[in-house]
Amino acid sequence: MAENGKGAPKALVAGNWKMNGTKASLKEIRLLSGMLKGVRLKCDVMVCPPATLLGKVNDLVKSSRISTGGQDCHAAPSGAHTGDISAAMMGDAGASAVIVGHSERRADHGESNADVKAKAEAAHRAGLTAIICIGETLEERKAGAALRVVSGQLKGSLPAKATGDNTVIAYEPVWAIGTGLTPTPQEIAAVHKHIRKRLGVLVGEKHGEAMRILYGGSVKPGNAAELMAIDNVDGALVGGASLKAADFIGIIKAYS
Ligand code: PEP
């Protein structure tokens, strides 16, 4: 599995349901809990359902090995922000983490690195792990700018007090999300190595080594083992393939 030379952090496989799922989808959580029983795993498992299901999913996963996360939070703890949800509210609903800076939020809602950093800090204040997403577009990759873009996003989005306990980085090339395309293992290895190095500079070597760096973008049961074996890949952030327990378990089992 992932090797960063100093003892890799425990992997995390997190499912991002995005704007998918109703009460009927809770059956997938029941199925997943059942499938995980008796499986020896070397990774943590998380599901990030839509906020409407967070409480219900938490009721179902209480006695299982599944933790939950939110998909976004407001930077403020409370207030006049109609339609928004704070990190503390996510925690109150049972979440232990929240995704911030997903490329769909950056694109659909114009979120800047500074916005993402403020949200990550809000997550920390609420006692949640911030899963900070970064990744280049296809144009940026074609222009040879992937590492530069990722460096800039990391520098701008990462709170100064980020540690391996309160922060996870998810490298998600925008062009690989939901497209069935993935970078080559060599390309992923190069970006993850670069992120590890930059983390050392930004938060110090100790925290940088302990921080999990997930890969996200068209991870499927068929490619999970290969992707998760890449150096400095400490797990996956999974979109589409996390919606069905039968697919998600196929990815999780890359760590069995
Ligand atoms: C995502 O949106 O975080 C993601 C990785 O999506 P998918 O797995 O569907 O590409």
XYZ file of N, CA and C and ligand atoms in Angstrom:
778
model
N 0.831 -1.204 0.000
C 0.000 0.000 0.000
C 0.864 1.253 0.000
N 0.259 2.351 0.281
C 0.985 3.612 0.168
C 2.218 3.636 1.049
N 3.281 4.094 0.501
C 4.520 4.217 1.250
C 4.995 5.654 1.150
N 5.180 6.316 2.232
C 5.753 7.652 2.127
C 7.126 7.688 2.783
N 7.630 6.514 3.036
C 8.993 6.432 3.527
C 9.115 6.539 5.033
N 8.085 7.101 5.701
C 8.176 7.294 7.154
C 7.039 6.561 7.867
N 6.458 5.545 7.224
C 5.315 4.886 7.830
C 4.058 5.614 7.395
N 3.320 4.984 6.482
C 2.160 5.661 5.898
C 1.032 5.805 6.910
N 0.264 6.900 6.842
C -0.907 7.030 7.715
C -1.946 5.954 7.369
N -2.834 5.653 8.321
C -3.888 4.670 8.035
C -4.778 5.208 6.919
N -5.073 4.368 5.956
C -5.832 4.821 4.790
C -7.283 5.132 5.156
N -7.902 5.931 4.320
C -9.316 6.282 4.465
C -9.986 6.119 3.107
N -11.095 5.410 3.086
C -11.917 5.359 1.867
C -13.226 6.060 2.196
N -13.445 7.194 1.556
C -14.619 8.019 1.854
C -15.505 8.110 0.624
N -16.800 7.961 0.831
C -17.760 8.054 -0.268
C -18.501 9.381 -0.228
N -18.493 10.074 -1.349
C -19.175 11.361 -1.469
C -20.435 11.139 -2.305
N -21.584 11.156 -1.628
C -22.830 10.879 -2.363
C -23.293 12.077 -3.188
N -22.672 13.228 -2.964
C -23.081 14.455 -3.676
C -24.589 14.673 -3.496
N -25.280 15.225 -4.516
C -26.712 15.506 -4.371
C -27.526 14.298 -4.829
N -27.237 13.181 -4.188
C -27.914 11.932 -4.512
C -28.356 11.273 -3.218
N -29.519 10.657 -3.259
C -29.950 9.866 -2.113
C -31.195 10.415 -1.435
N -32.101 9.490 -1.179
C -33.309 9.769 -0.398
C -33.376 8.683 0.675
N -34.465 8.688 1.443
C -34.566 7.663 2.501
C -34.403 6.245 1.930
N -34.830 6.060 0.676
C -34.716 4.724 0.058
C -33.253 4.283 -0.031
N -32.353 5.251 -0.099
C -30.917 4.920 -0.245
C -30.308 4.396 1.056
N -31.054 4.520 2.155
C -30.508 4.040 3.436
C -30.263 2.535 3.397
N -30.945 1.858 2.489
C -30.719 0.408 2.380
C -29.266 0.114 1.987
N -28.664 1.023 1.241
C -27.266 0.815 0.844
C -26.339 0.868 2.070
N -26.707 1.703 3.035
C -25.904 1.793 4.269
C -26.067 0.496 5.068
N -27.318 0.022 5.126
C -27.528 -1.250 5.852
C -26.739 -2.362 5.172
N -26.777 -2.391 3.845
C -26.042 -3.434 3.106
C -24.538 -3.312 3.363
N -24.039 -2.088 3.317
C -22.598 -1.873 3.504
C -22.160 -2.312 4.895
N -22.946 -1.939 5.923
C -22.593 -2.362 7.294
C -22.516 -3.868 7.359
N -23.480 -4.528 6.748
C -23.494 -5.997 6.758
C -22.271 -6.561 6.055
N -21.935 -5.979 4.903
C -20.788 -6.484 4.123
C -19.473 -6.283 4.863
N -19.412 -5.241 5.694
C -18.151 -4.951 6.393
C -17.934 -5.861 7.604
N -19.031 -6.490 8.062
C -18.888 -7.359 9.232
C -17.945 -8.503 8.897
N -16.971 -8.695 9.755
C -16.072 -9.838 9.578
C -14.966 -9.602 8.563
N -14.969 -8.447 7.873
C -13.878 -8.166 6.918
C -12.738 -7.501 7.678
N -11.544 -8.042 7.542
C -10.377 -7.407 8.205
C -9.894 -6.279 7.308
N -10.003 -5.066 7.816
C -9.691 -3.903 6.987
C -8.491 -3.142 7.511
N -7.705 -2.613 6.586
C -6.576 -1.760 6.975
C -6.891 -0.304 6.631
N -8.177 0.019 6.564
C -8.533 1.409 6.272
C -9.760 1.820 7.075
N -9.936 3.130 7.222
C -11.166 3.662 7.786
C -12.161 3.835 6.640
N -13.430 3.765 6.987
C -14.490 3.887 5.975
C -15.429 5.019 6.375
N -15.719 5.884 5.416
C -16.597 7.034 5.696
C -17.611 7.188 4.568
N -18.799 7.616 4.945
C -19.809 7.965 3.942
C -20.216 9.414 4.178
N -20.255 10.194 3.125
C -20.683 11.602 3.202
C -21.983 11.737 2.418
N -23.102 11.534 3.096
C -24.393 11.609 2.408
C -24.840 13.063 2.317
N -25.926 13.343 1.589
C -26.455 14.709 1.638
C -26.897 15.030 3.065
N -26.904 16.319 3.398
C -27.201 16.737 4.775
C -28.558 16.223 5.245
N -29.490 16.056 4.320
C -30.836 15.594 4.700
C -30.808 14.181 5.287
N -29.775 13.413 4.955
C -29.709 12.019 5.424
C -28.676 11.807 6.520
N -27.938 12.854 6.860
C -26.795 12.684 7.772
C -27.220 12.069 9.112
N -28.278 12.609 9.712
C -28.732 12.084 10.998
C -29.172 10.631 10.882
N -29.918 10.351 9.826
C -30.449 8.987 9.643
C -29.314 7.995 9.394
N -28.350 8.403 8.573
C -27.213 7.511 8.309
C -26.457 7.272 9.615
N -26.296 8.306 10.414
C -25.582 8.136 11.689
C -26.293 7.171 12.615
N -27.625 7.220 12.630
C -28.364 6.259 13.455
C -28.038 4.829 13.010
N -27.876 4.652 11.692
C -27.642 3.302 11.162
C -26.216 2.807 11.368
N -25.253 3.728 11.410
C -23.848 3.277 11.450
C -23.266 3.235 12.862
N -24.123 3.568 13.861
C -23.608 3.684 15.238
C -22.754 2.500 15.680
N -23.240 1.288 15.403
C -22.476 0.139 15.892
C -21.650 -0.493 14.765
N -21.383 0.275 13.716
C -20.575 -0.292 12.630
C -19.239 0.452 12.559
N -18.424 0.108 11.563
C -17.108 0.756 11.441
C -17.167 1.937 10.491
N -18.376 2.340 10.138
C -18.513 3.439 9.184
C -18.660 4.756 9.947
N -17.868 5.751 9.565
C -18.070 7.091 10.114
C -18.734 7.935 9.019
N -19.148 9.134 9.387
C -19.825 9.963 8.392
C -19.204 11.349 8.311
N -19.423 11.973 7.171
C -18.956 13.335 6.969
C -19.991 14.139 6.218
N -19.894 15.468 6.338
C -20.728 16.347 5.537
C -20.021 16.648 4.217
N -20.723 17.301 3.303
C -20.146 17.580 1.970
C -19.657 19.009 1.810
N -20.024 19.861 2.761
C -19.621 21.272 2.712
C -20.107 21.897 4.015
N -19.526 23.009 4.399
C -20.050 23.735 5.559
C -19.862 25.225 5.326
N -20.604 26.023 6.065
C -20.395 27.480 6.050
C -19.214 27.787 6.960
N -18.570 28.926 6.717
C -17.409 29.284 7.540
C -17.815 29.824 8.913
N -19.067 30.257 9.040
C -19.518 30.803 10.327
C -20.191 29.702 11.156
N -20.170 29.844 12.477
C -20.775 28.805 13.314
C -22.304 28.833 13.312
N -22.897 30.007 13.067
C -24.362 30.132 13.028
C -24.670 31.514 12.460
N -25.927 31.788 12.230
C -26.279 33.143 11.808
C -27.233 33.191 10.639
N -27.370 34.377 10.087
C -28.346 34.623 9.027
C -27.758 34.229 7.674
N -27.741 32.939 7.399
C -27.173 32.420 6.143
C -28.139 31.363 5.613
N -29.246 31.836 5.071
C -30.328 30.934 4.661
C -29.835 29.835 3.721
N -30.154 28.626 4.071
C -29.809 27.494 3.212
C -28.459 26.884 3.509
N -27.666 27.550 4.328
C -26.332 27.022 4.635
C -26.355 26.184 5.918
N -25.320 25.425 6.106
C -25.201 24.540 7.273
C -23.808 24.734 7.863
N -23.722 24.867 9.180
C -22.406 25.075 9.792
C -21.741 23.739 10.123
N -20.434 23.826 10.363
C -19.684 22.620 10.732
C -20.202 22.061 12.054
N -20.541 22.971 12.975
C -21.056 22.500 14.272
C -22.360 21.731 14.086
N -23.193 22.178 13.140
C -24.451 21.461 12.871
C -24.178 20.069 12.302
N -23.162 19.994 11.448
C -22.774 18.682 10.896
C -22.340 17.755 12.041
N -21.543 18.334 12.949
C -21.083 17.549 14.091
C -22.260 17.119 14.957
N -23.210 18.028 15.143
C -24.392 17.727 15.952
C -25.197 16.569 15.343
N -25.146 16.486 13.998
C -25.863 15.405 13.316
C -25.043 14.111 13.317
N -23.829 14.162 13.879
C -23.038 12.943 14.024
C -21.825 12.851 13.126
N -21.600 13.858 12.277
C -20.450 13.788 11.359
C -19.150 13.975 12.126
N -18.099 13.331 11.659
C -16.779 13.548 12.249
C -15.874 14.303 11.285
N -16.373 14.550 10.089
C -15.559 15.224 9.071
C -16.462 16.007 8.134
N -15.854 16.871 7.354
C -16.606 17.567 6.307
C -15.684 17.826 5.120
N -16.200 17.575 3.933
C -15.459 17.864 2.699
C -15.537 19.371 2.459
N -14.421 19.990 2.130
C -14.451 21.407 1.748
C -13.634 21.594 0.466
N -14.066 22.543 -0.353
C -13.312 22.862 -1.564
C -13.430 21.836 -2.674
N -14.496 21.016 -2.642
C -14.691 20.092 -3.770
C -14.760 20.923 -5.059
N -14.242 20.373 -6.143
C -14.191 21.170 -7.389
C -15.586 21.596 -7.834
N -16.599 20.802 -7.485
C -17.969 21.205 -7.869
C -18.407 22.434 -7.078
N -17.952 22.570 -5.831
C -18.243 23.785 -5.042
C -17.418 24.954 -5.583
N -16.157 24.665 -5.902
C -15.308 25.752 -6.427
C -15.904 26.271 -7.741
N -16.401 25.352 -8.608
C -16.929 25.776 -9.912
C -18.365 26.310 -9.792
N -19.240 25.569 -9.128
C -20.666 25.965 -9.097
C -20.908 27.185 -8.221
N -20.103 27.339 -7.168
C -20.359 28.408 -6.201
C -19.213 29.415 -6.130
N -18.290 29.313 -7.057
C -17.190 30.273 -7.141
C -16.348 30.334 -5.878
N -16.189 29.216 -5.196
C -15.422 29.247 -3.940
C -13.925 29.404 -4.225
N -13.335 30.357 -3.546
C -11.896 30.616 -3.705
C -11.114 29.789 -2.671
N -9.795 29.798 -2.835
C -8.957 29.130 -1.833
C -9.192 29.719 -0.447
N -9.359 31.049 -0.383
C -9.582 31.692 0.923
C -10.897 31.210 1.537
N -11.928 31.041 0.714
C -13.212 30.513 1.218
C -13.002 29.099 1.780
N -12.255 28.311 1.024
C -12.047 26.916 1.425
C -11.268 26.860 2.746
N -10.270 27.724 2.857
C -9.475 27.769 4.095
C -10.373 28.160 5.280
N -11.238 29.146 5.078
C -12.128 29.578 6.165
C -13.064 28.435 6.576
N -13.511 27.664 5.600
C -14.385 26.531 5.906
C -13.616 25.432 6.648
N -12.382 25.193 6.226
C -11.561 24.182 6.902
C -11.306 24.608 8.350
N -11.057 25.901 8.550
C -10.847 26.394 9.931
C -12.118 26.246 10.757
N -13.256 26.482 10.104
C -14.544 26.313 10.805
C -14.731 24.845 11.199
N -14.357 23.956 10.299
C -14.457 22.520 10.607
C -13.600 22.199 11.830
N -12.389 22.714 11.856
C -11.490 22.448 12.993
C -12.071 22.996 14.291
N -12.612 24.209 14.223
C -13.199 24.802 15.440
C -14.348 23.938 15.966
N -15.043 23.278 15.045
C -16.178 22.433 15.447
C -15.724 21.018 15.808
N -14.424 20.786 15.755
C -13.905 19.460 16.122
C -14.017 18.442 15.003
N -14.220 18.908 13.780
C -14.338 17.988 12.635
C -13.043 17.949 11.830
N -12.809 16.834 11.188
C -11.706 16.727 10.232
C -12.115 17.422 8.935
N -11.252 18.264 8.416
C -11.522 18.904 7.128
C -10.900 18.066 6.021
N -11.716 17.657 5.062
C -11.201 16.949 3.880
C -11.110 17.993 2.768
N -9.901 18.475 2.525
C -9.703 19.599 1.608
C -9.390 19.076 0.204
N -10.247 19.427 -0.757
C -10.064 18.933 -2.128
C -9.292 19.938 -2.979
N -8.379 19.402 -3.765
C -7.593 20.211 -4.699
C -7.439 19.405 -5.994
N -7.148 20.070 -7.071
C -6.933 19.333 -8.323
C -7.026 20.255 -9.523
N -6.315 19.881 -10.564
C -6.217 20.739 -11.749
C -7.291 20.391 -12.777
N -7.583 21.340 -13.659
C -8.471 21.074 -14.798
C -7.656 20.425 -15.918
N -8.368 19.965 -16.944
C -7.673 19.331 -18.080
C -6.776 20.341 -18.801
N -7.277 21.560 -18.945
C -6.489 22.604 -19.633
C -5.188 22.848 -18.857
N -5.312 22.895 -17.535
C -4.122 23.132 -16.706
C -3.139 21.973 -16.829
N -3.676 20.745 -16.851
C -2.760 19.597 -17.002
C -2.075 19.643 -18.363
N -2.876 19.908 -19.398
C -2.298 19.935 -20.756
C -1.239 21.024 -20.881
N -1.405 22.085 -20.104
C -0.434 23.190 -20.147
C 0.787 22.902 -19.269
N 0.807 21.728 -18.666
C 1.952 21.362 -17.817
C 1.940 22.072 -16.471
N 0.716 22.527 -16.054
C 0.643 23.358 -14.849
C 0.065 22.610 -13.637
N -0.102 21.297 -13.743
C -0.798 20.553 -12.668
C -0.138 20.778 -11.304
N 1.166 20.636 -11.232
C 1.834 20.757 -9.925
C 1.746 22.185 -9.385
N 1.861 23.131 -10.289
C 1.783 24.534 -9.855
C 0.383 24.858 -9.329
N -0.644 24.367 -10.021
C -2.028 24.623 -9.601
C -2.286 23.996 -8.233
N -1.869 22.760 -8.091
C -2.083 22.039 -6.834
C -1.338 22.734 -5.685
N -0.125 23.194 -5.957
C 0.644 23.917 -4.926
C -0.106 25.162 -4.478
N -0.632 25.908 -5.447
C -1.339 27.145 -5.127
C -2.595 26.876 -4.316
N -3.344 25.842 -4.702
C -4.568 25.514 -3.973
C -4.245 25.071 -2.545
N -3.181 24.285 -2.444
C -2.781 23.791 -1.121
C -2.374 24.959 -0.221
N -1.547 25.809 -0.738
C -1.061 26.955 0.050
C -2.235 27.852 0.463
N -3.172 28.066 -0.470
C -4.273 28.982 -0.190
C -5.386 28.389 0.651
N -5.530 27.063 0.650
C -6.689 26.438 1.306
C -6.353 25.798 2.654
N -5.078 25.578 2.911
C -4.704 24.806 4.100
C -4.530 25.715 5.328
N -5.286 25.476 6.403
C -5.080 26.278 7.618
C -3.666 26.065 8.168
N -3.096 27.098 8.765
C -1.738 27.000 9.307
C -1.658 25.924 10.380
N -2.782 25.704 11.087
C -2.753 24.729 12.188
C -3.219 23.338 11.763
N -3.179 23.065 10.469
C -3.585 21.734 10.003
C -2.613 20.675 10.493
N -3.162 19.551 10.921
C -2.342 18.418 11.369
C -2.853 17.141 10.683
N -2.132 16.067 10.905
C -2.575 14.792 10.363
C -3.864 14.304 11.000
N -4.182 14.828 12.173
C -5.416 14.418 12.862
C -6.627 15.203 12.383
N -6.441 16.483 12.082
C -7.632 17.292 11.782
C -7.831 17.577 10.292
N -6.914 17.080 9.462
C -7.009 17.428 8.030
C -6.644 16.233 7.147
N -7.392 16.105 6.077
C -7.106 15.123 5.021
C -7.085 15.912 3.716
N -6.138 15.594 2.848
C -6.104 16.225 1.524
C -6.669 15.224 0.509
N -7.517 15.709 -0.384
C -7.995 14.841 -1.476
C -7.548 15.459 -2.795
N -6.657 14.747 -3.482
C -6.242 15.195 -4.817
C -7.238 14.641 -5.823
N -7.986 15.531 -6.445
C -9.009 15.117 -7.396
C -8.857 15.930 -8.683
N -8.159 15.387 -9.680
C -8.080 16.103 -10.951
C -9.502 16.317 -11.476
N -9.845 17.544 -11.786
C -11.229 17.862 -12.157
C -11.674 17.015 -13.350
N -10.758 16.792 -14.269
C -11.093 16.076 -15.499
C -11.307 14.568 -15.284
N -10.974 14.087 -14.093
C -11.155 12.658 -13.798
C -12.447 12.402 -13.023
N -13.101 13.485 -12.563
C -14.290 13.313 -11.721
C -15.502 12.983 -12.580
N -16.048 11.787 -12.346
C -17.277 11.377 -13.027
C -17.116 11.127 -14.513
N -15.892 11.019 -14.996
C -15.667 10.878 -16.446
C -15.224 9.481 -16.856
N -14.808 8.689 -15.884
C -14.239 7.381 -16.223
C -12.769 7.474 -16.591
N -12.247 8.696 -16.646
C -10.822 8.884 -16.956
C -10.029 8.955 -15.661
N -8.823 8.424 -15.672
C -7.934 8.606 -14.515
C -6.540 8.949 -15.033
N -5.773 9.688 -14.250
C -4.369 9.883 -14.625
C -3.655 8.528 -14.585
N -2.489 8.449 -15.175
C -1.713 7.214 -15.070
C -1.194 7.098 -13.628
N -0.866 5.887 -13.188
C -0.282 5.741 -11.849
C 0.951 6.628 -11.663
N 1.739 6.797 -12.719
C 2.944 7.650 -12.616
C 2.557 9.106 -12.389
N 1.503 9.543 -13.075
C 1.047 10.934 -12.904
C 0.511 11.149 -11.480
N -0.254 10.176 -10.989
C -0.791 10.300 -9.620
C 0.363 10.296 -8.616
N 1.301 9.380 -8.827
C 2.458 9.304 -7.906
C 3.206 10.627 -7.866
N 3.371 11.249 -9.026
C 4.125 12.511 -9.089
C 3.392 13.611 -8.311
N 2.075 13.694 -8.478
C 1.329 14.755 -7.781
C 1.305 14.483 -6.274
N 1.066 13.238 -5.890
C 1.007 12.938 -4.444
C 2.358 13.177 -3.764
N 3.432 12.837 -4.453
C 4.769 13.085 -3.898
C 4.976 14.593 -3.723
N 4.528 15.333 -4.717
C 4.660 16.795 -4.673
C 3.828 17.358 -3.505
N 2.600 16.843 -3.343
C 1.744 17.325 -2.241
C 2.415 17.015 -0.900
N 2.960 15.813 -0.775
C 3.626 15.434 0.489
C 4.770 16.409 0.796
N 5.515 16.722 -0.227
C 6.645 17.652 -0.040
C 6.151 19.034 0.375
N 5.125 19.523 -0.310
C 4.592 20.860 -0.002
C 4.006 20.882 1.407
N 3.363 19.773 1.807
C 2.791 19.723 3.161
C 3.894 19.889 4.200
N 5.019 19.251 3.938
C 6.150 19.363 4.863
C 6.566 20.813 5.053
N 6.550 21.554 3.956
C 6.926 22.978 4.022
C 5.836 23.774 4.737
N 4.578 23.472 4.435
C 3.473 24.304 4.935
C 3.124 24.033 6.398
N 3.164 22.779 6.815
C 2.746 22.476 8.204
C 3.830 21.751 9.001
N 4.981 21.576 8.390
C 6.072 20.892 9.079
C 6.064 19.414 8.725
N 7.251 18.817 8.768
C 7.401 17.446 8.287
C 6.547 16.442 9.063
N 6.477 16.629 10.396
C 5.742 15.668 11.229
C 4.260 15.603 10.796
N 3.627 16.756 10.724
C 2.213 16.781 10.339
C 2.036 16.415 8.866
N 3.002 16.852 8.048
C 2.917 16.556 6.622
C 2.990 15.064 6.339
N 3.807 14.361 7.096
C 3.933 12.909 6.910
C 2.700 12.177 7.410
N 2.064 12.741 8.444
C 0.913 12.066 9.064
C -0.400 12.356 8.336
N -0.387 13.346 7.459
C -1.637 13.756 6.808
C -1.990 12.813 5.660
N -3.222 12.352 5.654
C -3.622 11.440 4.581
C -3.859 12.216 3.289
N -3.353 11.667 2.204
C -3.585 12.258 0.876
C -4.394 11.239 0.072
N -5.674 11.555 -0.131
C -6.551 10.645 -0.874
C -6.463 10.968 -2.364
N -6.694 9.945 -3.181
C -6.886 10.192 -4.608
C -8.383 10.100 -4.887
N -8.899 10.985 -5.709
C -10.301 10.914 -6.125
C -10.436 11.222 -7.602
N -11.372 10.532 -8.248
C -11.618 10.739 -9.673
C -11.750 9.398 -10.359
N -13.028 8.967 -10.558
C -13.321 7.716 -11.264
C -12.656 6.489 -10.636
N -12.604 6.468 -9.297
C -12.144 5.235 -8.619
C -13.301 4.233 -8.666
N -13.000 3.036 -9.104
C -14.008 1.974 -9.274
C -13.439 0.687 -8.670
N -14.316 -0.314 -8.454
C -13.779 -1.580 -7.932
C -12.669 -2.138 -8.825
N -12.783 -1.933 -10.131
C -11.809 -2.503 -11.068
C -10.440 -1.835 -11.071
N -10.355 -0.574 -10.626
C -9.035 0.084 -10.648
C -8.519 0.424 -9.246
N -9.340 0.126 -8.216
C -8.992 0.573 -6.849
C -7.667 -0.020 -6.372
N -7.470 -1.304 -6.591
C -6.255 -1.939 -6.058
C -5.012 -1.278 -6.652
N -5.046 -1.037 -7.960
C -3.884 -0.417 -8.618
C -3.665 1.014 -8.111
N -4.761 1.772 -7.999
C -4.627 3.178 -7.581
C -4.192 3.290 -6.124
N -4.741 2.420 -5.287
C -4.437 2.515 -3.852
C -3.030 2.021 -3.515
N -2.409 1.329 -4.464
C -1.046 0.828 -4.225
C 0.025 1.865 -4.569
N -0.392 3.003 -5.100
C 0.576 4.027 -5.521
C 1.179 4.705 -4.284
N 2.463 4.992 -4.339
C 3.145 5.668 -3.223
C 2.430 6.957 -2.855
N 2.295 7.177 -1.567
C 1.674 8.400 -1.027
C 0.189 8.526 -1.303
N -0.444 7.464 -1.783
C -1.912 7.452 -1.885
C -2.415 6.750 -0.624
N -3.107 7.529 0.218
C -3.532 7.019 1.527
C -5.044 6.783 1.567
N -5.590 6.393 0.425
C -7.014 6.118 0.374
C -7.662 6.835 -0.791
N -9.001 6.824 -0.781
C -9.735 7.355 -1.930
C -10.930 8.183 -1.489
N -11.226 9.207 -2.290
C -12.507 9.898 -2.185
C -13.292 9.451 -3.415
N -14.429 8.826 -3.161
C -15.170 8.135 -4.222
C -16.529 8.791 -4.417
N -16.855 9.143 -5.642
C -18.162 9.713 -5.922
C -19.147 8.641 -6.345
N -19.355 8.520 -7.656
C -20.385 7.631 -8.205
C -20.367 6.210 -7.650
N -19.183 5.646 -7.512
C -19.099 4.245 -7.085
C -19.343 4.061 -5.584
N -19.647 5.157 -4.873
C -19.960 4.984 -3.446
C -21.464 4.878 -3.211
N -22.248 5.060 -4.271
C -23.704 5.087 -4.091
C -24.291 3.698 -3.902
N -23.632 2.704 -4.426
C -24.102 1.319 -4.289
C -23.117 0.565 -3.412
N -23.656 -0.062 -2.378
C -22.793 -0.779 -1.436
C -21.928 -1.815 -2.150
N -22.502 -2.464 -3.153
C -21.767 -3.542 -3.841
C -20.527 -2.992 -4.551
N -20.612 -1.756 -5.078
C -19.449 -1.143 -5.722
C -18.467 -0.611 -4.680
N -19.029 0.061 -3.674
C -18.161 0.713 -2.674
C -17.325 -0.333 -1.937
N -17.946 -1.463 -1.622
C -17.203 -2.503 -0.894
C -16.048 -3.033 -1.765
N -16.258 -3.043 -3.069
C -15.200 -3.505 -3.979
C -13.979 -2.596 -3.928
N -14.210 -1.328 -3.647
C -13.098 -0.375 -3.510
C -12.457 -0.511 -2.130
N -13.317 -0.566 -1.115
C -12.820 -0.692 0.268
C -11.926 -1.932 0.399
N -12.301 -2.981 -0.315
C -11.566 -4.261 -0.182
C -10.158 -4.194 -0.767
N -9.841 -3.084 -1.445
C -8.437 -2.897 -1.851
C -7.564 -2.866 -0.594
N -8.156 -2.580 0.542
C -7.415 -2.502 1.817
C -7.695 -3.686 2.740
N -8.244 -4.781 2.195
C -8.525 -5.920 3.083
C -7.340 -6.864 3.085
C -15.802 13.122 -6.446
O -16.623 13.887 -6.924
O -15.308 13.372 -5.320
C -15.427 11.949 -7.214
C -14.250 11.443 -7.005
O -16.338 11.499 -8.132
P -16.209 10.154 -9.038
O -15.658 9.056 -8.175
O -17.622 9.869 -9.469
O -15.305 10.480 -10.153
